[in-house]
Coordinates of C-alpha atoms in Angstrom, one line a residue:
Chain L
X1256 CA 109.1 58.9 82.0
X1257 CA 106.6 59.2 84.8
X1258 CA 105.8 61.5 87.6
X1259 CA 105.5 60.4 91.1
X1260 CA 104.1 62.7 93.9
X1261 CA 104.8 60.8 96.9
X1262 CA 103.9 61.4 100.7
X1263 CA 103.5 64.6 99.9
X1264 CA 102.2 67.3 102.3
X1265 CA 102.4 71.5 102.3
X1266 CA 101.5 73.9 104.7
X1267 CA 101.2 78.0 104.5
X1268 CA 102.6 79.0 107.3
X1269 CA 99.8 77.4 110.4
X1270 CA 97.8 76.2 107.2
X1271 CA 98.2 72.3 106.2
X1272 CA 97.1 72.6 102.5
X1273 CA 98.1 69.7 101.2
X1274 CA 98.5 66.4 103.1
X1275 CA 99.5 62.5 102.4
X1276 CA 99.5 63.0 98.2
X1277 CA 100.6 59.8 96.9
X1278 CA 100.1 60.1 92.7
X1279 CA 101.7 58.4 89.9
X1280 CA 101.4 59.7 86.1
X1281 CA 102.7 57.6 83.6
X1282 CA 103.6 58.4 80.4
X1283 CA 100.3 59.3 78.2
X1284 CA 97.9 59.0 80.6
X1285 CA 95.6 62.2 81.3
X1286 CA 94.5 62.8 84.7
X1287 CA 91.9 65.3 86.2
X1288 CA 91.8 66.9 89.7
X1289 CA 88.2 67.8 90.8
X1290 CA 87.4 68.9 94.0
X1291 CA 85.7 72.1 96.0
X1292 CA 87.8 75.5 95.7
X1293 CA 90.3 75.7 98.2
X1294 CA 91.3 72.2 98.2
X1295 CA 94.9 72.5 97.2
X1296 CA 94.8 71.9 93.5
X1297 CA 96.5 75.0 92.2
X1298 CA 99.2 74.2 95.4
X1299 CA 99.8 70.7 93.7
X1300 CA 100.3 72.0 90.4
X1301 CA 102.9 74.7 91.8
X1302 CA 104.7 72.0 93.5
X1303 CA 104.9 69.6 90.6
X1304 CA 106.0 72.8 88.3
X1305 CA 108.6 73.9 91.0
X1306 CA 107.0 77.1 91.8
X1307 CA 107.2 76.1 95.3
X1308 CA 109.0 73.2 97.1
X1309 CA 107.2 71.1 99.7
X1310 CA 107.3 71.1 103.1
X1311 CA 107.3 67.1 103.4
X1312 CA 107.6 64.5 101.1
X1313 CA 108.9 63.7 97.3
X1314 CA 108.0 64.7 93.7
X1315 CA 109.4 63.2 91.6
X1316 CA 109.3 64.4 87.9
X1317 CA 111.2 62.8 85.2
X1318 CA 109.4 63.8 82.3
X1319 CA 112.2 65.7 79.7
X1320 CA 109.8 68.9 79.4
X1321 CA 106.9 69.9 81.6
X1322 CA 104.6 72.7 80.6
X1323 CA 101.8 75.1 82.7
X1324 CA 98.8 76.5 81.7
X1325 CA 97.8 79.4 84.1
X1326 CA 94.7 79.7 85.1
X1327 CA 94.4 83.5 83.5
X1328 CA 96.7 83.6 80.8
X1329 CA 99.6 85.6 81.9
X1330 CA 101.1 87.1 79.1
X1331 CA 104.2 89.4 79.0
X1332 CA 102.0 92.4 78.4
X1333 CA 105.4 94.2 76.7
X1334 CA 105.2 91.2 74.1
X1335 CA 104.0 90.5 70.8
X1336 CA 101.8 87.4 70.8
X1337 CA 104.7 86.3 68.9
X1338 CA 107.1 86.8 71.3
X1339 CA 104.9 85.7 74.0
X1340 CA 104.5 81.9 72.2
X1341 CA 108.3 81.9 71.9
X1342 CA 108.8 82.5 75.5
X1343 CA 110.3 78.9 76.4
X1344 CA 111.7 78.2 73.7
X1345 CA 114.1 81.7 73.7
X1346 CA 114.8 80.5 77.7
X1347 CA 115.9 77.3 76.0
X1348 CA 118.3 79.1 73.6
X1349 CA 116.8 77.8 70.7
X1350 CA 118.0 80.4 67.7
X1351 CA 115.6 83.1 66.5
X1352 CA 114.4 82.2 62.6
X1353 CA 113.9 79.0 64.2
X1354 CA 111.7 80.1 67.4
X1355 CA 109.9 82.9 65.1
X1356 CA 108.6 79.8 62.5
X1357 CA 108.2 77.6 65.1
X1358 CA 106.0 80.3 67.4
X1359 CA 104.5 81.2 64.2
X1360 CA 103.1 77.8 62.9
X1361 CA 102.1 76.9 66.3
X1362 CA 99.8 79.9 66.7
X1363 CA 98.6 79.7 63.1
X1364 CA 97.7 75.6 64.3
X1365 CA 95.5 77.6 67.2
X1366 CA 93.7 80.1 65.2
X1367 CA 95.6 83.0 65.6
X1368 CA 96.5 84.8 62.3
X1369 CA 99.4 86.8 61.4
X1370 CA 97.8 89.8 62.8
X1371 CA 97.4 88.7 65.7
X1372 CA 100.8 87.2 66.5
X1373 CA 102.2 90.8 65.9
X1374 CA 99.5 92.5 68.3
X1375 CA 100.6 93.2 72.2
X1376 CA 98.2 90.9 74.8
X1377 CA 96.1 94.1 75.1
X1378 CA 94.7 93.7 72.1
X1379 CA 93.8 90.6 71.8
X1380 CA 90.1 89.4 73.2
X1381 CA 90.1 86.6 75.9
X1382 CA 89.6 83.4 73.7
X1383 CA 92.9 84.6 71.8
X1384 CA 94.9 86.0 74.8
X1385 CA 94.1 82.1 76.0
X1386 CA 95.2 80.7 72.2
X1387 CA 98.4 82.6 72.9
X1388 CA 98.8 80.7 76.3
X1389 CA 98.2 77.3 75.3
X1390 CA 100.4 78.1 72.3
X1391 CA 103.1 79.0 74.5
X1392 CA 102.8 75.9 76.8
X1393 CA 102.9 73.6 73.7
X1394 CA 105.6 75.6 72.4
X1395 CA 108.2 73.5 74.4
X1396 CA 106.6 70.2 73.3
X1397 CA 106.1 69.3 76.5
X1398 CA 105.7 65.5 77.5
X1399 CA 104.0 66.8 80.9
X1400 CA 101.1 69.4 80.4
X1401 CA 99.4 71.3 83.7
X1402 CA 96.8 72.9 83.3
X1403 CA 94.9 74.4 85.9
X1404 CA 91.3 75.6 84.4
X1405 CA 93.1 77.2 81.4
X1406 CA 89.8 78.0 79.8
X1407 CA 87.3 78.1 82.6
X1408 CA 86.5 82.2 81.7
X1409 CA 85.4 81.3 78.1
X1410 CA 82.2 80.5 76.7
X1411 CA 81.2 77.1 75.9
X1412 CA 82.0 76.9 72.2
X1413 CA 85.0 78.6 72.8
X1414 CA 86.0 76.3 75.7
X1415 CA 85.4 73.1 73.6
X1416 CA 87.2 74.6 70.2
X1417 CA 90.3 74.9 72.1
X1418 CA 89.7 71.5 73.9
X1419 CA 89.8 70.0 70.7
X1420 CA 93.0 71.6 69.6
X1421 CA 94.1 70.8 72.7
X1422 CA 93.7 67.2 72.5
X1423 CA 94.5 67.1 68.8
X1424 CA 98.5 68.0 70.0
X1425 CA 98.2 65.8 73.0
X1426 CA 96.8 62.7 70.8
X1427 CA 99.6 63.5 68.4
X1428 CA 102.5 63.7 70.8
X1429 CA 101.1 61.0 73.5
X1430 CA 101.5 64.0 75.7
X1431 CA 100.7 63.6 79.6
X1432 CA 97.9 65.5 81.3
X1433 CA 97.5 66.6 85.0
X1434 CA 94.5 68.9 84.3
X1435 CA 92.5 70.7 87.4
X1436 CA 88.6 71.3 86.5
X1437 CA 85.6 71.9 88.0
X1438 CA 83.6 71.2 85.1
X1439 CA 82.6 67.3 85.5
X1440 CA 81.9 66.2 82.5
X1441 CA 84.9 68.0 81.1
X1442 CA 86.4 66.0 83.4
X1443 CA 85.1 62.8 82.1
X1444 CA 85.5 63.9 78.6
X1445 CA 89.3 64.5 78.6
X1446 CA 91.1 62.4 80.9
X1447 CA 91.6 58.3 81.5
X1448 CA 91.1 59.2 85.6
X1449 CA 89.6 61.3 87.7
X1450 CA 91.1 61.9 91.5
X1451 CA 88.2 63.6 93.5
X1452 CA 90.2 65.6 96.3
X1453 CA 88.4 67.3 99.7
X1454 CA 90.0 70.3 101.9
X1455 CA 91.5 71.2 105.3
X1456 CA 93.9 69.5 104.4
X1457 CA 93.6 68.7 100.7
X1458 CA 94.0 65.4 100.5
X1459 CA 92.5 62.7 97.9
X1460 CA 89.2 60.7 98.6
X1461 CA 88.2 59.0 95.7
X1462 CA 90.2 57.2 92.3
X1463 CA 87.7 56.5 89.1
X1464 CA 89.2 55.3 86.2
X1465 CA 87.3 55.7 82.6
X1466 CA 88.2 52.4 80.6
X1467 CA 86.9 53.5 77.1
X1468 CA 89.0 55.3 74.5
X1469 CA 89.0 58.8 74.3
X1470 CA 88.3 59.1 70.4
X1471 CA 85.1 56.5 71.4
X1472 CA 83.4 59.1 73.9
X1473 CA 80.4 60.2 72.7
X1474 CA 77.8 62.6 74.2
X1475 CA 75.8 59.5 75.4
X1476 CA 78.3 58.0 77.1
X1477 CA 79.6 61.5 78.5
X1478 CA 76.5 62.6 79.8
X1479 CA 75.4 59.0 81.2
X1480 CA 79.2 58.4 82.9
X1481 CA 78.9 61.9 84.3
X1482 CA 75.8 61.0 85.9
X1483 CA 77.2 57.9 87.4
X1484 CA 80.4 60.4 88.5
X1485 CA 77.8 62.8 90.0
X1486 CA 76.3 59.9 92.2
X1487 CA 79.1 58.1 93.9
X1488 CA 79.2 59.1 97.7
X1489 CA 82.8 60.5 97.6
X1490 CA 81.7 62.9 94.7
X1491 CA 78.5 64.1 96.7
X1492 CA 80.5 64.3 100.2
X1493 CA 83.5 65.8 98.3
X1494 CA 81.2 68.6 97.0
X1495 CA 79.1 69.2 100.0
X1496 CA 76.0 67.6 98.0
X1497 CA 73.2 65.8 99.6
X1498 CA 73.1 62.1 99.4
X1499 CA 72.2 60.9 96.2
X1500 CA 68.0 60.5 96.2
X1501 CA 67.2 58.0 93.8
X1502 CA 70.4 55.2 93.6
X1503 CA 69.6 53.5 90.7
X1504 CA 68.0 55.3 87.7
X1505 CA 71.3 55.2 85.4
X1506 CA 70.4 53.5 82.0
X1507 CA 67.2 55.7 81.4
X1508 CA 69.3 59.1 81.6
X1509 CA 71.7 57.6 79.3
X1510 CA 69.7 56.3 76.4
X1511 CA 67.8 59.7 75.7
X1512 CA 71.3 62.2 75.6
X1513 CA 69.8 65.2 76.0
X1514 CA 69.6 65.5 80.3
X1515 CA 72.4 67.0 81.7
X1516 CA 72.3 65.7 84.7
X1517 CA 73.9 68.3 86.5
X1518 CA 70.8 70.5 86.4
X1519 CA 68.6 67.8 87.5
X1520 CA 70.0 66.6 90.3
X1521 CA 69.5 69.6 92.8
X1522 CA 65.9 69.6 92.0
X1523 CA 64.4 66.3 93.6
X1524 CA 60.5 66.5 92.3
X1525 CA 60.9 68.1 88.6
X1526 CA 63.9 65.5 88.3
X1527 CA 61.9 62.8 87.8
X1528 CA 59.2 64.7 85.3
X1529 CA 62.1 65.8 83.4
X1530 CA 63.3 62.1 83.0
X1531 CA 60.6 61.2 82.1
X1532 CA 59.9 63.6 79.4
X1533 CA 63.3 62.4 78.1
X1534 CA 62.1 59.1 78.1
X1535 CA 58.9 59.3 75.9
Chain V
X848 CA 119.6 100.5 66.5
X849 CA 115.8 99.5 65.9
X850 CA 115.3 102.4 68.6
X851 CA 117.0 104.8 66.8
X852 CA 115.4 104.3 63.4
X853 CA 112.1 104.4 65.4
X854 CA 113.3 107.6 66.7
X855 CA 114.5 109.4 64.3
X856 CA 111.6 108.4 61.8
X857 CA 108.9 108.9 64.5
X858 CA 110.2 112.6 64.8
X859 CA 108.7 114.6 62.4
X860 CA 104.9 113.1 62.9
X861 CA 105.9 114.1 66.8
X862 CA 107.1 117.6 65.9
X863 CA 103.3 118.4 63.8
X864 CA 101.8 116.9 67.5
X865 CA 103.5 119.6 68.9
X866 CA 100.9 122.8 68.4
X867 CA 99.5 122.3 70.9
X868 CA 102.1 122.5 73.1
X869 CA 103.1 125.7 71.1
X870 CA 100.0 127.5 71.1
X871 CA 100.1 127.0 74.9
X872 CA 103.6 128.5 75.1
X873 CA 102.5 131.6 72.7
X874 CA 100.4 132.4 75.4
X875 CA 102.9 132.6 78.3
X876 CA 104.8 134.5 75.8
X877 CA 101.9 137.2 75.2
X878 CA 101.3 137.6 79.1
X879 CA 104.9 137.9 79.6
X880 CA 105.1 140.5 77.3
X881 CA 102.0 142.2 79.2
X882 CA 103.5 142.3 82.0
X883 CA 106.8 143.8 80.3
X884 CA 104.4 146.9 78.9
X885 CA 103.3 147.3 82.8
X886 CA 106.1 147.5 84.6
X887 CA 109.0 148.4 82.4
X888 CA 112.0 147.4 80.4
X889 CA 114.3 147.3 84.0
X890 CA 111.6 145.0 86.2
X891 CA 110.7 142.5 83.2
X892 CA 112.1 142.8 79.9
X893 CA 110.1 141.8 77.1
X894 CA 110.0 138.3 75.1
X895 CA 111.7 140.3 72.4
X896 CA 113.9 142.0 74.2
X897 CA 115.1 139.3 75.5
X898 CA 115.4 137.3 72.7
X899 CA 117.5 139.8 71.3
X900 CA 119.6 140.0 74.4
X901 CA 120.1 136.4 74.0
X902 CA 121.2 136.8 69.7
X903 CA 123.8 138.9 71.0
X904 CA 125.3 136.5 73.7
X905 CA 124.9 133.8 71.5
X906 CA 126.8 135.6 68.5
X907 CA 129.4 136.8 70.7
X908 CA 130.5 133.4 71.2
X909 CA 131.4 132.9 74.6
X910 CA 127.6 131.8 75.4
X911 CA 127.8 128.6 73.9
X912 CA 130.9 127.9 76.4
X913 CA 129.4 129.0 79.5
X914 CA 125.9 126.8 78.0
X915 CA 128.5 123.9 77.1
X916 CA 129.9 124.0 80.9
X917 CA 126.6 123.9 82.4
X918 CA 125.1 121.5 80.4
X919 CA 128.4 119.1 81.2
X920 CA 127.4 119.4 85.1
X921 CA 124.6 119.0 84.9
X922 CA 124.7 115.8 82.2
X923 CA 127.8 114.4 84.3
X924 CA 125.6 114.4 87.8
X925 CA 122.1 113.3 86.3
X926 CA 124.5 110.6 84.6
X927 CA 125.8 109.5 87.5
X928 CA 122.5 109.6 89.6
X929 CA 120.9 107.6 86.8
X930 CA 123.5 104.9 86.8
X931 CA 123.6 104.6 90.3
X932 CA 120.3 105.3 91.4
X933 CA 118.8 103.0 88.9
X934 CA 120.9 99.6 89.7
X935 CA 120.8 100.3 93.4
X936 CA 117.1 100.6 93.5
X937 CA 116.6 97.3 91.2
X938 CA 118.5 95.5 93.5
X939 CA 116.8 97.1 96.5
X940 CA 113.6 96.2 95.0
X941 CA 114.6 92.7 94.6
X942 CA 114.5 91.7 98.3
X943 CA 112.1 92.9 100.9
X944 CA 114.5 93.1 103.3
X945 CA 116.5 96.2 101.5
X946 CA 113.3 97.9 100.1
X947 CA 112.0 98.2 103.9
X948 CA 115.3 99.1 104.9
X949 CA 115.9 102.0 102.4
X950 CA 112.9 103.8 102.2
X951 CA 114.0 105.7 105.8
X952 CA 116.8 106.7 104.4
X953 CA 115.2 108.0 101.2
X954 CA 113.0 109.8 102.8
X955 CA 115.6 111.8 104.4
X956 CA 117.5 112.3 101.5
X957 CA 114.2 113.1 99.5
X958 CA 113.8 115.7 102.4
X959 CA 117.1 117.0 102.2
X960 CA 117.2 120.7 101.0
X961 CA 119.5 121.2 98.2
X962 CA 121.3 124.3 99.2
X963 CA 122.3 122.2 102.6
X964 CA 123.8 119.8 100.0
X965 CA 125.3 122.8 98.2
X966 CA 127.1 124.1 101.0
X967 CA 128.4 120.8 102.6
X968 CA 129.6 120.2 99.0
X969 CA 131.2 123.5 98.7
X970 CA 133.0 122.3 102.6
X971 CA 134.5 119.1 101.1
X972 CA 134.9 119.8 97.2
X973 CA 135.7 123.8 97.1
X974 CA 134.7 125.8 94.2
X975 CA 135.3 123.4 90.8
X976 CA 133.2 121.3 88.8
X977 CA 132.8 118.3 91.7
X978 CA 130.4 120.5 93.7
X979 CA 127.8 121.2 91.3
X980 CA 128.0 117.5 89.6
X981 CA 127.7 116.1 93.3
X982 CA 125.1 118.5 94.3
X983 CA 123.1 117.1 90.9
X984 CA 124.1 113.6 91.9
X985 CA 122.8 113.7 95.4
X986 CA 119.2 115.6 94.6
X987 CA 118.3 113.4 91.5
X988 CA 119.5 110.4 93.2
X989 CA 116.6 109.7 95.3
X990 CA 113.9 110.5 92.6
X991 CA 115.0 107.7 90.6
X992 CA 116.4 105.3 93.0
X993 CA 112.7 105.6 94.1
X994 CA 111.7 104.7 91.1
X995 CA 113.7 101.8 90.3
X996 CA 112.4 100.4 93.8
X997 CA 108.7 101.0 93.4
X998 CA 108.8 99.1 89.6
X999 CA 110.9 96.2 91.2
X1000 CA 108.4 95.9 94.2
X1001 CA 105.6 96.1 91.8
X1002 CA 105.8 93.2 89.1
X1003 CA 103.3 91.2 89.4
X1004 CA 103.9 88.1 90.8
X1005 CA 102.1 86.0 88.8
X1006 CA 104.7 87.0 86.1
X1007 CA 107.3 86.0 88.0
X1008 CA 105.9 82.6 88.2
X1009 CA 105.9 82.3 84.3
X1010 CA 109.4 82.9 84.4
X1011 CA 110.2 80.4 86.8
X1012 CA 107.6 77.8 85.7
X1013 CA 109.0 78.7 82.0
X1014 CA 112.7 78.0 83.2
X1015 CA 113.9 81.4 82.0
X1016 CA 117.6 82.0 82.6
X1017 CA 118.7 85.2 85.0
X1018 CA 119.6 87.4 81.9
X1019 CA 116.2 87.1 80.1
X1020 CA 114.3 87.6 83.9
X1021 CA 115.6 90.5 83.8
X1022 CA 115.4 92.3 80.3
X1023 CA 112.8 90.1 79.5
X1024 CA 110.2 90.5 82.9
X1025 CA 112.0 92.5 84.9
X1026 CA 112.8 95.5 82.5
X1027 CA 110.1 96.5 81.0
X1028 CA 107.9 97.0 83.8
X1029 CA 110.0 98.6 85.8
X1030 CA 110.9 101.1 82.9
X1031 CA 107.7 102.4 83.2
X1032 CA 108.2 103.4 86.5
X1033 CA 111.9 105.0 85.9
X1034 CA 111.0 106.9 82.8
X1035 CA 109.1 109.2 84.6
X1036 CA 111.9 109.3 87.3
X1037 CA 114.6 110.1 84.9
X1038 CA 112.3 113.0 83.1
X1039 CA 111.8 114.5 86.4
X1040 CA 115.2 113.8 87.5
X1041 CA 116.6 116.1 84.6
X1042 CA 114.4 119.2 85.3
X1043 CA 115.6 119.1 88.7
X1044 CA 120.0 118.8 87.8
X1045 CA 119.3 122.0 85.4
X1046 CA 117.5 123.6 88.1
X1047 CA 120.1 122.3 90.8
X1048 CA 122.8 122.9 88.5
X1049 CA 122.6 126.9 87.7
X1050 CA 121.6 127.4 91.5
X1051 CA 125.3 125.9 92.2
X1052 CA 127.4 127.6 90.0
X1053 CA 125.5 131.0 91.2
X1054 CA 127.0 130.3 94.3
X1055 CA 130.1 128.4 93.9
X1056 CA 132.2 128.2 90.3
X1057 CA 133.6 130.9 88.3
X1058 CA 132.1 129.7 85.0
X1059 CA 128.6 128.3 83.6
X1060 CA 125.8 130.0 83.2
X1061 CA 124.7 130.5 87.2
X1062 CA 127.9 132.2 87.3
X1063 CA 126.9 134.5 84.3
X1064 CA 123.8 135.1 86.0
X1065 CA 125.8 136.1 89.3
X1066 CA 127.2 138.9 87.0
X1067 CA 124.6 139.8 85.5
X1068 CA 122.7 140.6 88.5
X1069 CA 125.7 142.4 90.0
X1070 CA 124.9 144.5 87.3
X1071 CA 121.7 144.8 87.4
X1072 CA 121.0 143.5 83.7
X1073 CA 117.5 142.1 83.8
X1074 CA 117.6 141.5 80.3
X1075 CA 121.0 139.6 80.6
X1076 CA 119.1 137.8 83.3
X1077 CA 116.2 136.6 81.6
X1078 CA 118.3 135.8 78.6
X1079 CA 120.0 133.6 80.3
X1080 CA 117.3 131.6 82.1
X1081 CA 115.2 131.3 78.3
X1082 CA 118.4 129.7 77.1
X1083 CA 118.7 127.0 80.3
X1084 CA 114.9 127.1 79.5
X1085 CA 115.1 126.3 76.2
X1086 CA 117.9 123.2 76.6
X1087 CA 115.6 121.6 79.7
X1088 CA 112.7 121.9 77.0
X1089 CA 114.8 120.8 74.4
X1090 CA 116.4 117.5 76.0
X1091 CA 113.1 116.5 77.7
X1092 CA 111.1 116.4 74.3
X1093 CA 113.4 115.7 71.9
X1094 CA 115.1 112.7 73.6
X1095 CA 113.5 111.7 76.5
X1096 CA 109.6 111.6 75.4
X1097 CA 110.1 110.1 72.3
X1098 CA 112.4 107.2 73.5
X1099 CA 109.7 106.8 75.9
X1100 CA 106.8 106.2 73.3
X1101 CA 108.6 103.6 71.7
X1102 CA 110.1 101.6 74.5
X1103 CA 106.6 101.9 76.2
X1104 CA 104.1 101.1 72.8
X1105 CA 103.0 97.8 74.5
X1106 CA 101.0 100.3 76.6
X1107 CA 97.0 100.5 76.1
X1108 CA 96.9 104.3 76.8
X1109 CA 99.7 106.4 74.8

């Protein structure tokens, strides 16, 4: 089972959007798409779901079930959460007491309690209108999981509460991940690589592979890999950054845990006061 | 049948909302009957007088067929126009090519007086039930092809992606995606839809059948029996009212509780 993206190119009418995507996902691996907005990651993931067909080249998908995550959560707004979970599975026929228990023990897995499931999507606050769509994507068991920014309107604990459930069911069921971000060190948190992509046309510039396990990622080496991410050229071109102003300070940012380096770098003076202060 | 428990359960709660909607209708009655005390038994009977008027038409007997012939038309041509107007404008919705090239043509219909419809349908049909039914057909028609159209043309299209990325068979597009939303566009169609074929219906048997309760009113103006008149239009009145709230509204509420704003 892999997917294989390859040659690929799309245009919107004048508008090349996509150009030369050569990408092979293998079974189990997670990989993350960052890049500036507008540079054809949502397009990819319509392709590889079949939302759209390319204009030129192959994809390839032979993964038994794929699964998308929306951006916003797209719920029937006529459904019960329920209902809304079940979605895929009633497309696939599957008979009702066994949809409603799976649907049900699925969404009670994600937090959702009974109440919930039997409320319409109006009702429901963001963080569970977004438990519903993850529920529904996982619903299918899918051994190919797109997700483009599912949870980039929720707050931060909310964000990393269903990351975790997220990665619980994808640990469990060796699931594969084609995830779009533009949260960096989510980035390097989740997946095994990162493919850095630049617009007009969207194309990808830059391949970084994270070698240690995902259950041995810890803040430290989160925040000091994230760092490193932040400082490669094709990151800082990529992103329409400035070069990178000091090459070499990586270990001291590391040791200390607590600089996100994200907020330092834009700031060359106070950088190196703050650094230091983490230092002492 | 879940529909029908939910209606006929969710009646009596709906009935006590109703006092409003009473109260409001008191008052029409009291100015009616104001206006009855000004002007005089012959312009404007009174509520009570007409009431009465109506007892003894209804007791008589031969009411209840003349309301029975009417209410056939006028059921048989909004029937019709719902059947037809609803499937063609879901289809028309469904490509942009037939939505752009309808809406012309709707507009003349739309724009189309009745009574021209009347009279080319009393040319081709003559004086029997097929020119009021057709003349109900052809003015409801547009109202909820209309409808059907604007609720196809308006699902969201992101929704329409979670059906394809979900791999949802035709069927369950349809009653599943499709449906619903546009429902909430043809409700309010249909409900206006059915005022007009009572309206449209008792304006074509004035002028063209021998039976049904325009035709009664034909007479009863020949005769210059206001009351007989008014009687008749409380009782056409009272059907429209009766149709529209007990059926219609209520179905409506329950097929459309997903919604935020009752």
């Amino acid at each position: 089972m892999m997917l294989e993206l390859s040659q690929l190119s799309h245009r919107f009418a004048l508008t090349e959007v996509l150009a030369g995507i050569n990408l092979t996902l293998p079974a189990g691996e997670s990989v993350a798409l960052v890049g500036p907005s507008g540079c054809g990651k949502t397009t990819m993931l319509n392709l590889i779901a079949g939302l759209d067909r390319p204009s030129e080249g192959r994809i390839e998908n032979r993964y038994a079930a794929t699964a998308y995550v929306f951006q916003q959560p797209r719920l029937l707004p006529w459904k019960t959460a329920l209902d809304n979970i079940a979605l895929g599975l009633k497309a696939r026929r599957v008979g009702r007491q066994e949809w409603e228990a799976r649907a049900a023990a699925l969404g009670r897995r994600l937090g959702l309690t009974g109440a919930d499931l039997d409320k319409f999507p109006h009702a429901l606050s963001g963080g569970m209108q977004s438990r519903v769509a993850l529920a529904r994507a996982l619903a299918l068991e899918p051994d190919l999981l797109l997700l483009d920014e599912p949870f980039s309107a929720l707050d931060v604990g909310l964000k990393a509460e269903l990351y975790a459930l997220l990665l619980a069911e994808v640990m469990a069921r060796g699931t594969s991940v084609l995830m779009i971000t533009h949260d960096l060190m989510e980035a390097v948190r989740l997946s095994d690589r990162i493919l850095m992509m630049a617009p007009a046309p969207g194309r990808i510039v830059g391949e970084f592979r994270l070698e240690r396990a995902q259950a041995e990622r810890d803040e430290a080496w989160i925040y000091h890999s994230t760092a490193a991410f932040m400082r490669t050229p094709e990151v800082r071109a990529g992103f329409g950054l400035p070069p990178p102003p000091h090459p070499s300070p990586a270990g001291g940012g590391g040791q200390g845990g607590g600089l996100p380096p994200a907020a330092a770098s834009s700031r060359g003076p106070e950088k190196k006061a703050e650094m230091s202060c983490g230092a002492h | 049948m879940n529909l029908l428990r939910a209606w006929a359960t969710g009646i009596p709660a709906y009935l006590w909302s109703g006092w409003g909607a009473v109260a409001s209708l008191m008052m029409l009655l009291a100015l009616w009957d104001w206006g009855s005390q000004l002007y005089g038994d012959l312009v404007l009977p009174s509520p009570l007088a007409t009431f009465d008027t109506l007892a003894g038409l209804l007791a008589e007997g031969g009411a209840w067929q003349e309301l029975a012939v009417t209410a056939r038309r006028a059921l048989a041509g909004f029937a019709l126009s719902l059947a037809v107007g609803s499937v063609l404008g879901l289809l028309a919705g469904l490509s942009m090519t037939a939505s752009m090239m309808s809406r012309p043509i709707v507009t003349v219909l739309v724009g189309m007086p009745p009574i021209a419809w009347l009279v080319l349908a009393l040319l081709w049909f003559g004086a029997g039930d097929a020119t009021p039914v057709f003349t109900v057909f052809i003015a409801c028609f547009p109202i909820i092809f209309v409808g059907a159209l604007q609720g196809t043309r308006t699902l969201d299209d992101q929704l329409k992606d979670v059906a394809r990325a979900y791999r949802l068979p035709a069927r369950m597009t349809l009653t599943d995606v499709y449906l619903p939303h546009v429902l909430s566009y043809l409700f309010p169609a249909w409900i206006a839809a059915l005022g007009m074929s009572w309206k449209i219906v008792v304006m074509a048997e004035l002028l063209s059948t021998p039976d049904g309760v325009g035709a009664a009113l034909a007479v009863s103006r020949a005769h210059l029996d206001t009351a007989a008149s008014m009687a008749w239009i409380a009782a056409v009145v009272g059907l429209l009212l009766a149709v529209e709230y007990l059926v219609l509204e209520p179905v409506k509420r329950e097929v459309e509780s997903w919604r935020e704003v009752q």
